[in-house]
PDB file of C-alpha atoms in Angstrom:
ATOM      1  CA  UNK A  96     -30.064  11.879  -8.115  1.00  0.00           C
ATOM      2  CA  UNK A  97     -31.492   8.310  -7.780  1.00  0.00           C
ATOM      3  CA  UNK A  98     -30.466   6.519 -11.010  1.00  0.00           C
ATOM      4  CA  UNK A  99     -30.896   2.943 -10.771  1.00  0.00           C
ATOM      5  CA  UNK A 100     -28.069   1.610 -13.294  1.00  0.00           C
ATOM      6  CA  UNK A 101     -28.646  -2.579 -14.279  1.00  0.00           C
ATOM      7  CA  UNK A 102     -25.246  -4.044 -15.122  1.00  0.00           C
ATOM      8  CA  UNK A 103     -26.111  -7.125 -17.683  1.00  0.00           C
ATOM      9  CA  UNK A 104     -24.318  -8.957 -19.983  1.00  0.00           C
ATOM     10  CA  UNK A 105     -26.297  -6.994 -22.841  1.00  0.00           C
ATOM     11  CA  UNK A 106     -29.243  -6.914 -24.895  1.00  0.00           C
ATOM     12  CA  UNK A 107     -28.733  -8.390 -27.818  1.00  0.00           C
ATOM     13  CA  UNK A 108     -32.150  -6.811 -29.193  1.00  0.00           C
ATOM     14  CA  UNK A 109     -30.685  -3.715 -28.647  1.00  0.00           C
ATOM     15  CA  UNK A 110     -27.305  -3.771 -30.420  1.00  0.00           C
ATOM     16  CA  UNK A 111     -28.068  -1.819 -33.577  1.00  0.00           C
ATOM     17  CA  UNK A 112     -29.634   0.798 -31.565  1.00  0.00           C
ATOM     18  CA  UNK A 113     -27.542   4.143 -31.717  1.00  0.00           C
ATOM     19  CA  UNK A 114     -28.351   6.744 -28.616  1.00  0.00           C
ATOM     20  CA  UNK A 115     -27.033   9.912 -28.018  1.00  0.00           C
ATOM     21  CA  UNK A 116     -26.880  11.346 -24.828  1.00  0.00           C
ATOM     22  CA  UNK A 117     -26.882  15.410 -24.465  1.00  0.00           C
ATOM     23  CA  UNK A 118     -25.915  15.596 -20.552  1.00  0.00           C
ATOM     24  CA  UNK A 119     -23.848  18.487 -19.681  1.00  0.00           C
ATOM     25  CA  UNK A 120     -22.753  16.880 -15.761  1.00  0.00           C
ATOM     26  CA  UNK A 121     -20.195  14.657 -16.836  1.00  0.00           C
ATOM     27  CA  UNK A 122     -20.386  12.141 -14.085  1.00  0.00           C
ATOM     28  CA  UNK A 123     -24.353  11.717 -14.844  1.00  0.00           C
ATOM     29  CA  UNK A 124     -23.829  11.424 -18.334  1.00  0.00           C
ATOM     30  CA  UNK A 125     -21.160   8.796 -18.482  1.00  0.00           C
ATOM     31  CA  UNK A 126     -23.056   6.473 -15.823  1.00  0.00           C
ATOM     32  CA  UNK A 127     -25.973   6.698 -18.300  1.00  0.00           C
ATOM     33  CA  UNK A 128     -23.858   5.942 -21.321  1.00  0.00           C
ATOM     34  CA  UNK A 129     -22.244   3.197 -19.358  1.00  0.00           C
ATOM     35  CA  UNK A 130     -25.630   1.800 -18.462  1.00  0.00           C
ATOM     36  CA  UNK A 131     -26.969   1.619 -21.779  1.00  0.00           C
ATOM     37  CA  UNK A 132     -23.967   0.241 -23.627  1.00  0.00           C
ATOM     38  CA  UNK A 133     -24.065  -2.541 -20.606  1.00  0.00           C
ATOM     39  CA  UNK A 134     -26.903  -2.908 -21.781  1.00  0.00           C
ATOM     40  CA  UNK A 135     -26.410  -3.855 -25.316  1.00  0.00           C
ATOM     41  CA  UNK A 136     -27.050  -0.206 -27.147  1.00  0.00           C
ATOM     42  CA  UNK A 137     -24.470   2.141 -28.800  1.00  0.00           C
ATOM     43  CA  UNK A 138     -24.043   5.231 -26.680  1.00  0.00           C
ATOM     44  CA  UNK A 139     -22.441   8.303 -27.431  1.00  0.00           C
ATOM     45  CA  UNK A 140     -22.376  11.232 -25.155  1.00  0.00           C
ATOM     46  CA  UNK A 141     -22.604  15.324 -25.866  1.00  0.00           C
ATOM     47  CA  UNK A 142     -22.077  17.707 -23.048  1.00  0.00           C
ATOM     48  CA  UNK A 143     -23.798  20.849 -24.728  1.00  0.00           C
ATOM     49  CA  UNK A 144     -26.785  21.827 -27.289  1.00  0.00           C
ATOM     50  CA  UNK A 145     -24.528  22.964 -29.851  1.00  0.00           C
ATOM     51  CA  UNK A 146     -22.288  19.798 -30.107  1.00  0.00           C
ATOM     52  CA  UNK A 147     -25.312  17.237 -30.155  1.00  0.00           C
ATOM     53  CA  UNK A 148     -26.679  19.643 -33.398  1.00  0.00           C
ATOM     54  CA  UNK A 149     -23.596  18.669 -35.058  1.00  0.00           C
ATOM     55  CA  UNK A 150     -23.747  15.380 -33.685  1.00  0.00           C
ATOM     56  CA  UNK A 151     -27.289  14.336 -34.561  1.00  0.00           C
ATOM     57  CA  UNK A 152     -26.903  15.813 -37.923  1.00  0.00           C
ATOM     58  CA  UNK A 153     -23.686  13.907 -38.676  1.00  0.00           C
ATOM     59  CA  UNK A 154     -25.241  10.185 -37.276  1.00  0.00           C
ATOM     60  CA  UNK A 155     -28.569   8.853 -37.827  1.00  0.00           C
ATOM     61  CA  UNK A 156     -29.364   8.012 -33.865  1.00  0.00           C
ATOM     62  CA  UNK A 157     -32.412   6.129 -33.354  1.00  0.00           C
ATOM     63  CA  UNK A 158     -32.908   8.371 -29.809  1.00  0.00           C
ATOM     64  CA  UNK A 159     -31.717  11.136 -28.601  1.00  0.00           C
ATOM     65  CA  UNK A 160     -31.737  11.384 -24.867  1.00  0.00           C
ATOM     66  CA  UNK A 161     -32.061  15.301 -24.125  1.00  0.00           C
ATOM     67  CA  UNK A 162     -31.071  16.960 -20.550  1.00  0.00           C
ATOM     68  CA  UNK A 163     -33.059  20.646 -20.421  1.00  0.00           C
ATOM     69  CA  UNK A 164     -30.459  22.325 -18.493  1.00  0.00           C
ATOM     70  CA  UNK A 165     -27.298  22.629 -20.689  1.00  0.00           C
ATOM     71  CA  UNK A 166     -25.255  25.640 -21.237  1.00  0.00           C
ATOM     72  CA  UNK A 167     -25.903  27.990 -23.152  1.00  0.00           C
ATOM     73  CA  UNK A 168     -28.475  26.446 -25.683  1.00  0.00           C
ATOM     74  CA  UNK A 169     -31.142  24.539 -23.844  1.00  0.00           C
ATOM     75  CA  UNK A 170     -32.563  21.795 -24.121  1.00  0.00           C
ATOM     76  CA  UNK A 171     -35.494  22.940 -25.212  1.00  0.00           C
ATOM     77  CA  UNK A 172     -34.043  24.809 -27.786  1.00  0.00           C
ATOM     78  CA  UNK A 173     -31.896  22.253 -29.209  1.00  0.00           C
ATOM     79  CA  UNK A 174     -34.869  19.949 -29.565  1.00  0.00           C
ATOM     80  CA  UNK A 175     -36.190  22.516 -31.585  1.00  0.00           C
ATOM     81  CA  UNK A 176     -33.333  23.113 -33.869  1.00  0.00           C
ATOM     82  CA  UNK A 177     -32.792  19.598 -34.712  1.00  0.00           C
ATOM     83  CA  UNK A 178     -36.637  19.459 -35.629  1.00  0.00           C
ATOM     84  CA  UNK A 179     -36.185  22.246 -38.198  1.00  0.00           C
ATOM     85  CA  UNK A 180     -32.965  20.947 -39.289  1.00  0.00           C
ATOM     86  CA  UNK A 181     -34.555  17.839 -40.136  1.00  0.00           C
ATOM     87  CA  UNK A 182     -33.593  15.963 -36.967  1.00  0.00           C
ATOM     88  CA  UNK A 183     -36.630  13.435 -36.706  1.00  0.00           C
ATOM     89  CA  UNK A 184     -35.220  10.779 -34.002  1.00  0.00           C
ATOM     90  CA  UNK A 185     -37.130  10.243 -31.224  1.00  0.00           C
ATOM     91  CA  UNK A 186     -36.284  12.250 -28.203  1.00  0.00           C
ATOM     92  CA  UNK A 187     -36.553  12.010 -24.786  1.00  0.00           C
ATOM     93  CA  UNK A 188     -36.276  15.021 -22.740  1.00  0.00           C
ATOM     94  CA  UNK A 189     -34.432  14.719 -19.113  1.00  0.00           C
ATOM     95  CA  UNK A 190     -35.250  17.394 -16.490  1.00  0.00           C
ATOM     96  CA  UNK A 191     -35.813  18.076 -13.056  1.00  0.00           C
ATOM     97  CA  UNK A 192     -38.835  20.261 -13.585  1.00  0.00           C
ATOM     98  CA  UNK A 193     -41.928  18.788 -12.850  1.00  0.00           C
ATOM     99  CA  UNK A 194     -44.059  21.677 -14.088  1.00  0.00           C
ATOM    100  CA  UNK A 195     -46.965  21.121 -15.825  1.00  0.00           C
ATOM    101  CA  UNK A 196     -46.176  23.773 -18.277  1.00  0.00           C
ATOM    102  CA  UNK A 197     -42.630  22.886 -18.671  1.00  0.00           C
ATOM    103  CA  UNK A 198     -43.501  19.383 -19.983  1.00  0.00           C
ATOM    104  CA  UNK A 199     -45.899  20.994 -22.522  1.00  0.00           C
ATOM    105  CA  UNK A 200     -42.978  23.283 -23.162  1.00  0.00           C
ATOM    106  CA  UNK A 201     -40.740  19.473 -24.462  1.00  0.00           C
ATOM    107  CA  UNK A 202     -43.554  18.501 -25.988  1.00  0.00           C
ATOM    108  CA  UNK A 203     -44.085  21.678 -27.711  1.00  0.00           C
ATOM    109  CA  UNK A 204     -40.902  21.867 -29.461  1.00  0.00           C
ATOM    110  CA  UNK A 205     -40.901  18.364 -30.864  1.00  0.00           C
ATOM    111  CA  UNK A 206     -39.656  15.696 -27.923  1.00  0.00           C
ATOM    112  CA  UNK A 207     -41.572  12.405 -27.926  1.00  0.00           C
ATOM    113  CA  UNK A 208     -41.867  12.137 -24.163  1.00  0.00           C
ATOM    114  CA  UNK A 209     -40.387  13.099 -21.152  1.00  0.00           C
ATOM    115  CA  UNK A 210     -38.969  11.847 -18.058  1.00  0.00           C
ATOM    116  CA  UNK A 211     -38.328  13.919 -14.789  1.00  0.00           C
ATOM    117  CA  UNK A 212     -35.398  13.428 -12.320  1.00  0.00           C
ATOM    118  CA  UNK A 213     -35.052  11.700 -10.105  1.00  0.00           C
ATOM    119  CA  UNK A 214     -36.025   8.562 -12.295  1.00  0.00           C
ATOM    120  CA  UNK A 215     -35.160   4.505 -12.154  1.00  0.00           C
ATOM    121  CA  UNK A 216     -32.915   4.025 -15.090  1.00  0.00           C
ATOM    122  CA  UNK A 217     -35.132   1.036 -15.480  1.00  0.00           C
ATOM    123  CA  UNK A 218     -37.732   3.369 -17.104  1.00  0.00           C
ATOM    124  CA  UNK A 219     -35.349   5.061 -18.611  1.00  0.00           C
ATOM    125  CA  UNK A 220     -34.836   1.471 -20.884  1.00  0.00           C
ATOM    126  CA  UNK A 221     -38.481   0.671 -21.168  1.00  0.00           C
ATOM    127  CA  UNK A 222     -39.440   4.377 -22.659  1.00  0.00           C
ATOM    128  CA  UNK A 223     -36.442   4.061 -24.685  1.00  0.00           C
ATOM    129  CA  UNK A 224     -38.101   0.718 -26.259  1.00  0.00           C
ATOM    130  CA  UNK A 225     -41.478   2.420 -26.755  1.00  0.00           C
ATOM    131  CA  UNK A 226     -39.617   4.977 -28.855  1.00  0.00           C
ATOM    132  CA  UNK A 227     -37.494   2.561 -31.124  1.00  0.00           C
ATOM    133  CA  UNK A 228     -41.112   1.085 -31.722  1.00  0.00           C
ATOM    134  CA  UNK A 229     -42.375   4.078 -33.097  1.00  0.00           C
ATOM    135  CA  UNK A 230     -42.156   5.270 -37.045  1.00  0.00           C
ATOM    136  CA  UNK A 231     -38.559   6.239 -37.191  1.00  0.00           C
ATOM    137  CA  UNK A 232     -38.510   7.097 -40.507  1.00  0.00           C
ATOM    138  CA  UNK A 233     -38.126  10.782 -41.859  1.00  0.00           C
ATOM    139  CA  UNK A 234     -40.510  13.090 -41.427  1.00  0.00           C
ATOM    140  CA  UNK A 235     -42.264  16.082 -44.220  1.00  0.00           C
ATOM    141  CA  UNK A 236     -41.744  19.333 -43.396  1.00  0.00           C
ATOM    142  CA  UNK A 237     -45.668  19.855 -43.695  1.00  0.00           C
ATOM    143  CA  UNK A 238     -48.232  17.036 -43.779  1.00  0.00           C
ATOM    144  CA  UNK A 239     -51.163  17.329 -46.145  1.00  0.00           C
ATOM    145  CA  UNK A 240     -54.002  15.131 -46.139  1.00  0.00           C
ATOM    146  CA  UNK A 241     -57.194  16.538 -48.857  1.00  0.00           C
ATOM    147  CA  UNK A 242     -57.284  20.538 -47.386  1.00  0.00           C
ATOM    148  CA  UNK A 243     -55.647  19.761 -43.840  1.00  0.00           C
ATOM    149  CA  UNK A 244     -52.071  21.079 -43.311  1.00  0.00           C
ATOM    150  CA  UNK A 245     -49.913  20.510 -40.332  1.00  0.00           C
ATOM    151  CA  UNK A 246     -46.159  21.618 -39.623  1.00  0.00           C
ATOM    152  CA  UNK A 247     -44.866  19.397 -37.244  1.00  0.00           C
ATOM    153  CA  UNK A 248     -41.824  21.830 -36.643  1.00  0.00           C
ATOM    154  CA  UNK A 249     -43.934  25.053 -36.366  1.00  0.00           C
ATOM    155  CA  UNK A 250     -46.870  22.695 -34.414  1.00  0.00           C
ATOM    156  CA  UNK A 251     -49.604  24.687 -36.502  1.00  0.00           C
ATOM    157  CA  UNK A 252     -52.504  23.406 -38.651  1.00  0.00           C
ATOM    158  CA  UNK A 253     -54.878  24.569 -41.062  1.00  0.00           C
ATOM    159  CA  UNK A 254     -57.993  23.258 -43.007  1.00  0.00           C
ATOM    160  CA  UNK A 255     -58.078  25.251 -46.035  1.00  0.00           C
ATOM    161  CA  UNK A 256     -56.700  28.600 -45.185  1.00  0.00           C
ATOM    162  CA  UNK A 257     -58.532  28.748 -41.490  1.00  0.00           C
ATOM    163  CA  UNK A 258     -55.868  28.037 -38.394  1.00  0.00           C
ATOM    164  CA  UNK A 259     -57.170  25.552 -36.136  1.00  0.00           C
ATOM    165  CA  UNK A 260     -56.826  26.421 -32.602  1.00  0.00           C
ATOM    166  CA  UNK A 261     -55.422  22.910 -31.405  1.00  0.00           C
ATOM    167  CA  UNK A 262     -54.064  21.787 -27.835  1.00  0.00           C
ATOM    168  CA  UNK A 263     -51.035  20.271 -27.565  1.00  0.00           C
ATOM    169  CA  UNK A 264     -53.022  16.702 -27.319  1.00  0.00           C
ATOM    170  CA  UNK A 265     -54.923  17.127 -30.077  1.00  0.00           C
ATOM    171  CA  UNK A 266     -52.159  18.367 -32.599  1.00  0.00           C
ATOM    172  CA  UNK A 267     -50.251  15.467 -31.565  1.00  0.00           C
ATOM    173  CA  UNK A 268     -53.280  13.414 -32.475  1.00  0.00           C
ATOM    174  CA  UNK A 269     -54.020  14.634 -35.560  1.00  0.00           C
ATOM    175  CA  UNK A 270     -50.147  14.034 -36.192  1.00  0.00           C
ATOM    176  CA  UNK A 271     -50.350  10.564 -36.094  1.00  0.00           C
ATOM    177  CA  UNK A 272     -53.915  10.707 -38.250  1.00  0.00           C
ATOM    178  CA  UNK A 273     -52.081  12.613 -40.771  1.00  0.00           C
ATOM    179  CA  UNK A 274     -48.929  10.241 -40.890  1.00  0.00           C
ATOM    180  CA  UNK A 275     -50.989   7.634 -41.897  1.00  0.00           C
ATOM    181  CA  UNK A 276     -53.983   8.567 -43.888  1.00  0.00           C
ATOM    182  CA  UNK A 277     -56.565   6.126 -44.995  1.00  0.00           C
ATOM    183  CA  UNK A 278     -55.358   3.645 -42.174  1.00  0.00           C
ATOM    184  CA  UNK A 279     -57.629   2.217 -39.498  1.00  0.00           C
ATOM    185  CA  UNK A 280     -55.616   3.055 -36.303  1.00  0.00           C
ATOM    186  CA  UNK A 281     -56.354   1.033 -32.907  1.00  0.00           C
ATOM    187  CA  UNK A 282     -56.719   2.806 -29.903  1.00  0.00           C
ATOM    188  CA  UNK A 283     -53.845   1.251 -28.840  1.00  0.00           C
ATOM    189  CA  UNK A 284     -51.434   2.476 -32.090  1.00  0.00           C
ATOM    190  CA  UNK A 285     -53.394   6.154 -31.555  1.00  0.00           C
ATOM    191  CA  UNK A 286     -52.322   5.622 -27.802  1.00  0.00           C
ATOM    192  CA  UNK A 287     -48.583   4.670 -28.440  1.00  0.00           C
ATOM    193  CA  UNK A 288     -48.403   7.396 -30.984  1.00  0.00           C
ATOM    194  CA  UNK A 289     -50.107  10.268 -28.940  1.00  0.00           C
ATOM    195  CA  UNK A 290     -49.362   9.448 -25.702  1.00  0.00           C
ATOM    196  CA  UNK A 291     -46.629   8.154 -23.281  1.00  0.00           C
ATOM    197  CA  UNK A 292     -46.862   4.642 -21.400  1.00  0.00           C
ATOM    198  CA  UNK A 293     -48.302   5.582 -18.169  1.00  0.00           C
ATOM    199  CA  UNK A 294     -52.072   5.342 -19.975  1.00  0.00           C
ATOM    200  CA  UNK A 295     -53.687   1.833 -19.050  1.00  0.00           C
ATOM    201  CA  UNK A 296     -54.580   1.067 -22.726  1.00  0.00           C
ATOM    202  CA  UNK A 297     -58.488   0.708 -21.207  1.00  0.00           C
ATOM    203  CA  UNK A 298     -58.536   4.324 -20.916  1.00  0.00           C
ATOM    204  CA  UNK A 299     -61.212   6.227 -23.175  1.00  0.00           C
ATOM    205  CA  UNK A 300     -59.112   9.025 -23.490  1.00  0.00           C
ATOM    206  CA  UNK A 301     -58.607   8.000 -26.963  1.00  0.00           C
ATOM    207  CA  UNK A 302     -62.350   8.398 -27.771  1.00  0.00           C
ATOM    208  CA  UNK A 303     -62.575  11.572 -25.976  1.00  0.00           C
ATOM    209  CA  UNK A 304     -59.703  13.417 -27.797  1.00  0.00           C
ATOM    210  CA  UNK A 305     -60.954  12.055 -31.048  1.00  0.00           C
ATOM    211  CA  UNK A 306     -64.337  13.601 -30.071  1.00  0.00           C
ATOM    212  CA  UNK A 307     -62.656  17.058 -29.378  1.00  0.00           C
ATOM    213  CA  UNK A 308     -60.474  16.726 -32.686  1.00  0.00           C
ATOM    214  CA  UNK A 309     -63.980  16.511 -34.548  1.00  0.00           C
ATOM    215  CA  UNK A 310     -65.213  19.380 -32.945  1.00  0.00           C
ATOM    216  CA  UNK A 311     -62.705  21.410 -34.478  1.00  0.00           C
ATOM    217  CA  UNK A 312     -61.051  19.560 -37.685  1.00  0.00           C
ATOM    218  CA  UNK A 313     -64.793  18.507 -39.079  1.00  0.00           C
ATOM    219  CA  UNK A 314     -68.069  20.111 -37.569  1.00  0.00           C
ATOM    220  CA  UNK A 315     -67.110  23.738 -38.429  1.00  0.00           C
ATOM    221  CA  UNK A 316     -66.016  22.726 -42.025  1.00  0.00           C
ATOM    222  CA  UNK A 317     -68.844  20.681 -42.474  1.00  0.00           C
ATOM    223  CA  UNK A 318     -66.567  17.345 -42.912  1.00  0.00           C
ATOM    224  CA  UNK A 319     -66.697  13.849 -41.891  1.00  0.00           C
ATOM    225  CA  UNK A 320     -63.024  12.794 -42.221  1.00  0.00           C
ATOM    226  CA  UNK A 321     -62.294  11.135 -38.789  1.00  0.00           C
ATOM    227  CA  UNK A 322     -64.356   7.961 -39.382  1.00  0.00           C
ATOM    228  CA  UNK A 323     -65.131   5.667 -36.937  1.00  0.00           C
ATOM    229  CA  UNK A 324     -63.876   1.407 -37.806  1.00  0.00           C
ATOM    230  CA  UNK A 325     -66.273  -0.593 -35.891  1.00  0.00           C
ATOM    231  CA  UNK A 326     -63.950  -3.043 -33.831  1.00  0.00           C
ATOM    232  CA  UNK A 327     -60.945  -1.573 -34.536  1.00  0.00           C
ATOM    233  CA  UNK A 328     -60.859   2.225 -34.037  1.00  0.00           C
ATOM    234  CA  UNK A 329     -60.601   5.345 -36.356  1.00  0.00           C
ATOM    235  CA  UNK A 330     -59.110   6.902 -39.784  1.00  0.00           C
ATOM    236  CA  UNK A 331     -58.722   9.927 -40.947  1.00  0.00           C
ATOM    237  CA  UNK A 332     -59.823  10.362 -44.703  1.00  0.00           C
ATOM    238  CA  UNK A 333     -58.964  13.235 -46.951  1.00  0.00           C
ATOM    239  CA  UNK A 334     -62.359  14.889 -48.148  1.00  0.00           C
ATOM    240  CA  UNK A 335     -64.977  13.097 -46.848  1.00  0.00           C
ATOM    241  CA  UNK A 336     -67.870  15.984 -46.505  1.00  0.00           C
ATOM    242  CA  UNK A 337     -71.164  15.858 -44.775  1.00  0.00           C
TER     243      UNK A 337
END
């Protein structure tokens, strides 16, 4: 595995920053540890699904970096179970599957972005700083916002009592709508919420998924709640109607 590991004198930025690392190849998981604490952050290491349950519940971590292929309990399962045990730091899936599906499968089950092996532990760092910019605080068991719904842990939604039939994109969009109601979000804040960094922030794939979220959130329901902000970008308002 090619991981690129900076020795520094530290990060001062980072020294408050608490990771855990769920790595069940021992080698692997101590050169990441000892990467990131050269590197200014607190590391602590878990070698199985079950122990970083136990672990995540007992410390508030500010990341969680999460190998898939763990014994016993993947880690796709364990991402799960910390989500509906009330688990809400940010997590960053590891794997060596670069399927399509299995990185909607991470996403699915409530990681915040994923990174395939081999990978420069370089980007390792920099997603890890996206992350700790993100809302870290804890998250509802069900958002509500006027007659819209969303579990986050179940990843379903309703308006009223109708299921919306949502892709994995747009759920996460209306996610970040719905943690912020009321709020004029940039396309840039909808695109650090919603997406990982490897979107050039000129993209219009902002516009477009707001576009498809209307399609399905308002149009049917004969609603108007994702407004458009002239020169700044969109909000989501609780019962605006048409």
């Amino acid at each position: 595995m090619r991981v690129l590991i900076r020795l520094s004198s530290g990060a001062g930025d980072n020294e408050a920053m608490r990771v855990l690392v769920v790595e069940d190849e021992a080698k692997l998981a101590e050169l990441l540890a000892r990467g990131l604490r050269e590197e200014g952050y607190a590391a602590d290491v878990s070698g199985s699904g079950e122990d970083a349950l136990w672990m995540a519940k007992a410390t508030a971590y500010d990341a969680i970096v999460l190998d898939v292929m763990l014994p016993g309990m993947d880690g796709f399962a364990a991402c799960r179970k910390l989500r509906e045990n009330g688990v809400w730091a940010p997590v960053l899936i590891l794997t060596a599957r670069d399927d399509v599906d299995d990185r909607i499968t991470g996403l699915d089950t409530g990681a915040d972005d994923y990174l395939v092996k081999p990978f420069a532990f370089a980007e390792l760092l920099a997603r890890l700083r996206a992350l700790s910019r993100r809302a870290a605080t804890e998250r509802p068991a069900e958002l509500n916002v006027g007659d819209l719904r969303l579990d986050p842990a179940l990843h379903r939604a309703w308006r009223g009592e109708t299921e919306l039939d949502l892709s994995a994109k747009e759920f996460a969009l209306l996610e970040v709508f719905m943690r912020r109601p009321g709020q004029a979000l940039s396309r840039g804040q909808l695109l650090e919420g919603a997406w990982d960094m490897t979107f050039e922030r000129r993209s219009n794939i902002v516009d477009v998924y707001v576009r498809y979220l209307r399609e399905k959130i308002d149009r049917p329901f004969g609603r108007r709640s994702l407004e458009t902000v002239r020169q700044v970008g969109y909000r989501l308002s609780g019962d605006a109607k048409t």
